[in-house]
Coordinates of C-alpha atoms and ligand atoms in Angstrom, one line a residue:
X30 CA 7.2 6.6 -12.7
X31 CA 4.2 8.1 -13.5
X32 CA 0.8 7.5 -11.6
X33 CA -2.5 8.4 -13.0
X34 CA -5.6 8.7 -10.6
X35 CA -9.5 8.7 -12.2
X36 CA -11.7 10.0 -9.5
X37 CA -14.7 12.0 -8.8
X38 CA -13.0 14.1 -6.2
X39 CA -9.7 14.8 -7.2
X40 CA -9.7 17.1 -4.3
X41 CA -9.4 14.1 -1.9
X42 CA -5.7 13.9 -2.6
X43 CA -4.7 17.1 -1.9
X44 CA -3.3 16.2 1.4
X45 CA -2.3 12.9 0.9
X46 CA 0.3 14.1 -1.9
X47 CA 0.7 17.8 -0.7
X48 CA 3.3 16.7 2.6
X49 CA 6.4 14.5 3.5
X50 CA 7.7 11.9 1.7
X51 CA 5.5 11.6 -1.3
X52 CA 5.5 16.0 -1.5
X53 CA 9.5 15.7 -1.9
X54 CA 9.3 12.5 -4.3
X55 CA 6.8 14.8 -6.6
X56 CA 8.6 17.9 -6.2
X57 CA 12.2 16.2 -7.0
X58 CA 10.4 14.6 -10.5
X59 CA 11.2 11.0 -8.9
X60 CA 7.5 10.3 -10.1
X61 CA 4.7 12.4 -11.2
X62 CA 0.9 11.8 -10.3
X63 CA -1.4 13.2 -12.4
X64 CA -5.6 13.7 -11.1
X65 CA -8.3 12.9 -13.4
X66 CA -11.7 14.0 -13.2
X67 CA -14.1 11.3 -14.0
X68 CA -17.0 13.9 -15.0
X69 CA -14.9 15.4 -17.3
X70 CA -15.9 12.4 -19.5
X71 CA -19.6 12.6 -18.9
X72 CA -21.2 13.9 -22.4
X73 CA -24.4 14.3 -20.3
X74 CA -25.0 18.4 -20.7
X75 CA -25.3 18.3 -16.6
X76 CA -22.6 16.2 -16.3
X77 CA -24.2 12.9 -14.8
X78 CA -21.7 10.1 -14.5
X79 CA -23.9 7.7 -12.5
X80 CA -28.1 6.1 -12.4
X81 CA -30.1 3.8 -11.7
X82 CA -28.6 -0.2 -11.2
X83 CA -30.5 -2.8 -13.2
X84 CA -32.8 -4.8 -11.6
X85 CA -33.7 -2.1 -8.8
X86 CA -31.8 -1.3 -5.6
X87 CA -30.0 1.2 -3.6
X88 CA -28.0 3.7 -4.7
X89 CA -26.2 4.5 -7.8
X90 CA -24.0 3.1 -10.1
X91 CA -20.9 4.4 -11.9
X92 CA -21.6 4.4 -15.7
X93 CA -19.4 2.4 -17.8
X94 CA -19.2 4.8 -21.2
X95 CA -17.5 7.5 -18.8
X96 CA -15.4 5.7 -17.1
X97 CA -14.2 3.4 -20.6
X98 CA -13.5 7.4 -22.1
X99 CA -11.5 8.9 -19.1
X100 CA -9.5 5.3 -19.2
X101 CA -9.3 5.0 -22.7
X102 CA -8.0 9.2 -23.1
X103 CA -5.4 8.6 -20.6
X104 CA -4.0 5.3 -21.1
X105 CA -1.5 3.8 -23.8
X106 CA -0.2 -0.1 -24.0
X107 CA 2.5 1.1 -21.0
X108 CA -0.3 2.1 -18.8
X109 CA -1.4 -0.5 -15.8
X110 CA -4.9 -0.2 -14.8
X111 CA -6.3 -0.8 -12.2
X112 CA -9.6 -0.8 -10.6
X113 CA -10.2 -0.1 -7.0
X114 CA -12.4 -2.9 -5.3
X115 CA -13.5 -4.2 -2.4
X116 CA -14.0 -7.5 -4.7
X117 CA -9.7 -7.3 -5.6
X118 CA -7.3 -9.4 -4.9
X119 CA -5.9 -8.0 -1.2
X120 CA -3.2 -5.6 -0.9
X121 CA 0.0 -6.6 0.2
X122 CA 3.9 -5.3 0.2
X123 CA 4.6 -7.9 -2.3
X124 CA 1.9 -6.4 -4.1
X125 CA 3.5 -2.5 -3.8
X126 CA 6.6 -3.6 -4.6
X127 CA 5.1 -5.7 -8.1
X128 CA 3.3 -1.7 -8.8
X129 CA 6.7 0.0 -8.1
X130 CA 7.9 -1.8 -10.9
X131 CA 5.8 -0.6 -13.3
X132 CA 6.3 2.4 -15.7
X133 CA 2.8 3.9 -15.5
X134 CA 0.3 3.0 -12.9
X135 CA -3.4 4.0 -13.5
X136 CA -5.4 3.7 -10.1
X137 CA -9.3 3.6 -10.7
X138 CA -11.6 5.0 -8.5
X139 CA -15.3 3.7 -7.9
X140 CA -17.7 5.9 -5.4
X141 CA -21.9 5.5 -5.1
X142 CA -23.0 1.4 -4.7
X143 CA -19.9 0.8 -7.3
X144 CA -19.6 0.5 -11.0
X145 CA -21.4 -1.0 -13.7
X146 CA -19.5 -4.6 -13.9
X147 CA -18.3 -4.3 -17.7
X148 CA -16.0 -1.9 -16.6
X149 CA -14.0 -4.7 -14.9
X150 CA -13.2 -5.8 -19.2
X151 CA -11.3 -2.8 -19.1
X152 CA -8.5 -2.5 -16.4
X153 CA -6.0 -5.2 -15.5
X154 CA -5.9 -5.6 -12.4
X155 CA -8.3 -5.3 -9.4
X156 CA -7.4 -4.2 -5.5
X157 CA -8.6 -4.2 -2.5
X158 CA -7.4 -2.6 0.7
X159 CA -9.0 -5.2 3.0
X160 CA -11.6 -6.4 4.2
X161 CA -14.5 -3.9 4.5
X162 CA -16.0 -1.6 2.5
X163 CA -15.2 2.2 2.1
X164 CA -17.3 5.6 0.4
X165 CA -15.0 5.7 -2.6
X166 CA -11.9 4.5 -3.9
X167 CA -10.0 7.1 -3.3
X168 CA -8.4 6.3 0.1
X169 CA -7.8 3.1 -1.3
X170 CA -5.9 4.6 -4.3
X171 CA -4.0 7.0 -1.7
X172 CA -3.2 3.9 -0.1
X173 CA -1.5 2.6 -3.2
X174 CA 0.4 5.7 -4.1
X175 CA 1.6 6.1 -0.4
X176 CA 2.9 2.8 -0.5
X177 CA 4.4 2.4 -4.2
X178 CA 6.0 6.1 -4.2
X179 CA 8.4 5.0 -0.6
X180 CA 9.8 1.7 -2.9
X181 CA 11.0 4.1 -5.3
X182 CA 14.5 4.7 -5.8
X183 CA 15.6 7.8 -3.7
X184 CA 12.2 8.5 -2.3
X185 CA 13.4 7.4 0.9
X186 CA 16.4 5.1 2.4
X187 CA 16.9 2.0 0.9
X188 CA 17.7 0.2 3.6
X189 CA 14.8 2.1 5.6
X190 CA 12.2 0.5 3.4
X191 CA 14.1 -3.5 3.2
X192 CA 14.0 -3.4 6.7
X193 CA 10.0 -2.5 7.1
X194 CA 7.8 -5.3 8.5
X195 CA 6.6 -7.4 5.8
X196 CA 10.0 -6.7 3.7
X197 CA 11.3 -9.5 3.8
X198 CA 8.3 -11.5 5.2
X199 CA 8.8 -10.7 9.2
X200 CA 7.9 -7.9 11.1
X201 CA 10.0 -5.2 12.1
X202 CA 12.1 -5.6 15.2
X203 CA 11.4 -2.7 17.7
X204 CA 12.9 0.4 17.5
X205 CA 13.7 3.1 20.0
X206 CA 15.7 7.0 20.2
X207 CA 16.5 9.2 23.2
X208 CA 16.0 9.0 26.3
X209 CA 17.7 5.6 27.0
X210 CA 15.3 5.6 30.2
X211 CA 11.6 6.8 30.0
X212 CA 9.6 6.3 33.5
X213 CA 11.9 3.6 34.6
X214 CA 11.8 2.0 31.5
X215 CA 15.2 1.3 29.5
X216 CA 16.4 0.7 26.0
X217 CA 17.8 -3.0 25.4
X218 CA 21.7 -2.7 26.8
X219 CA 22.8 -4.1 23.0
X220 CA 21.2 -1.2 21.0
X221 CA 23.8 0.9 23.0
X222 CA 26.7 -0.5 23.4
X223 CA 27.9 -0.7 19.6
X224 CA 28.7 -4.2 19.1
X225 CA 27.3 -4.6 15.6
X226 CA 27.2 -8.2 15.4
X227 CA 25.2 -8.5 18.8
X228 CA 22.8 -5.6 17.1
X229 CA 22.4 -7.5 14.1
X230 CA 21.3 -10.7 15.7
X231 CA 19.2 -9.0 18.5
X232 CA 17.0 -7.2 15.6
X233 CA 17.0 -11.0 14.2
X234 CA 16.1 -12.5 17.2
X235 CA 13.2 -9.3 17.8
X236 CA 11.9 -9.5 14.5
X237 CA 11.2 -13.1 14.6
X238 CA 9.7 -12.8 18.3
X239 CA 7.4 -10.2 16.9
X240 CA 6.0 -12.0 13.9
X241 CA 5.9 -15.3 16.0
X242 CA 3.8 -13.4 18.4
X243 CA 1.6 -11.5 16.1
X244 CA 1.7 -12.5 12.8
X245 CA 2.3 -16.1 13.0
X246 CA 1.0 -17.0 9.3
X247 CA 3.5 -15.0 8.0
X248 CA 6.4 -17.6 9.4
X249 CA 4.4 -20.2 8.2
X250 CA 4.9 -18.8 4.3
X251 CA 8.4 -18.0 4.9
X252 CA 11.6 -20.4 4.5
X253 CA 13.6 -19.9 7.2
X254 CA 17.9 -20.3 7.7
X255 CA 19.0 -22.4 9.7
X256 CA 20.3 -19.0 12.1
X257 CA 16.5 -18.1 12.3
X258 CA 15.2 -21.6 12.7
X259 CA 17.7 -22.1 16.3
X260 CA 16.5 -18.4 17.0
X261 CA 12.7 -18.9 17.0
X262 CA 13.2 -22.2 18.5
X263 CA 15.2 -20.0 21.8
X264 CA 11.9 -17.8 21.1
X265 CA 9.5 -20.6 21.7
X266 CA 11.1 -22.1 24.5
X267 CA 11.3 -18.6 26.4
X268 CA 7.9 -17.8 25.7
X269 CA 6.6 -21.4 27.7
Ligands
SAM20 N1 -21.2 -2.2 -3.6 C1 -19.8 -2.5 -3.7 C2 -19.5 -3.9 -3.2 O1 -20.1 -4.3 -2.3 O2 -18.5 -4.5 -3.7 C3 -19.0 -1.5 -2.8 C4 -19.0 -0.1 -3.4 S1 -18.1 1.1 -2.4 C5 -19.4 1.8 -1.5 C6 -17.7 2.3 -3.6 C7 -16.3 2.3 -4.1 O3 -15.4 2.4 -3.1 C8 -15.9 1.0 -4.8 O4 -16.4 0.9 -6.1 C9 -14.4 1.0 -4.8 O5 -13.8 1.8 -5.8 C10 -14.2 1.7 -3.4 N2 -13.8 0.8 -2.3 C11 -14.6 0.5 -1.3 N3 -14.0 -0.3 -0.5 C12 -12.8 -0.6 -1.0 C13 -11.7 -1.5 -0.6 N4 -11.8 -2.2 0.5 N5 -10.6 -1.5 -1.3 C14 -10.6 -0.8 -2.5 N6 -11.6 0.0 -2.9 C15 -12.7 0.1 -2.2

């Protein structure tokens, strides 16, 4: 796969693609990722890629000749874009794993007050991280690549990454390593005595309890078996 970043500071992602996972997933050509400079697309002699909105206001807003050229010299019909917002539909796994898929992912990065609207005819698709409101897009766009580049095949595990919370709609059951007792408190007796069946439903029964506890709008959007349905209804009859 091939990902494509615009930005203003291309700098930003230094750190974000220079270590771990994503470093080896670049370095082993199971995607590349390529930084764009906005400003290089500025035909303004000092190089302005912003002014004044419309209308008066604070700050400043992205131009939308510059940014049309740095999308339109680094895009083809496989290429797709998409904008960085606040104003996008929210960012889920689903979402990551519907990005993974594609061949070439262009990730658009506002800064200032934003961008001139128009620019919004141009890309296919608009995200946002959540709800609040960051400097720039780039985090946001780190936050993308992070999350696409793991799905990818031999980036890590593939059973590492089906089993994350929101996977397959439930959290993740919890997880512990070495020591089996830590200040008086032990590791569940199933995790270590092998029985891989009992494992299996334990994680089942954990992951259920978790999401039923915490994240109980995601059971609500999720069709449960009939195993998970007599498990959380154990769950809800302990937890009275
Ligand atoms: N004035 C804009 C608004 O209220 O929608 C916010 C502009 S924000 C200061 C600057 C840029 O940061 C945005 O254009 C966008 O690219 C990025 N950004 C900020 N918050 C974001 C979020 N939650 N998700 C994705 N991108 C975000």
């Amino acid at each position: 796969m091939k990902i494509k970043i615009l930005t203003l500071f291309p700098n930003m992602f230094e750190g974000i693609l220079g270590e771990s996972i994503l470093k080896r997933a670049i370095e082993s050509g199971i995607c590349s990722v390529e930084l764009i400079d906005i400003r290089a697309y500025s035909l303004d002699k000092h190089h302005h890629v912003d002014d004044t909105p419309y209308g008066g206001g604070a700050g400043m807003v992205l131009a939308c000749d510059v940014v049309d050229r740095a999308i339109a010299a680094n895009t083809t019909d496989k290429s797709y874009k998409v904008l960085m917002t606040p104003q996008g539909r929210t960012y889920k796994q689903a979402i990551a794993k519907e990005l993974a898929s594609k061949e070439e992912l262009v990730l658009i990065c506002g800064h200032y007050e934003g961008f001139d609207e128009r620019i919004r005819d141009y890309v296919d698709d608009e995200i946002s991280i959540g709800d609040y409101v960051l400097t720039g897009g780039e985090l946001a766009a780190g936050v993308v690549c992070d999350s696409v580049i793991r799905l990818l095949d031999h980036a890590i595990r593939k059973e590492s990454s089906e089993e994350d919370s929101f996977s397959d709609g439930l959290l993740e059951y919890p997880q512990y390593t070495r020591p089996v007792e830590y200040k008086g408190v032990c590791v569940p007796e199933v995790l270590v005595n092998g029985n891989h069946k009992l494992i299996r439903e334990y994680r089942l029964k954990e992951s259920l309890r978790k999401t039923y506890l915490r994240r109980p709008d995601l059971l609500e959007a999720r069709a449960l078996t009939g195993e998970e349905e007599k498990l959380l209804k154990e769950i809800k009859e302990e937890s009275e």
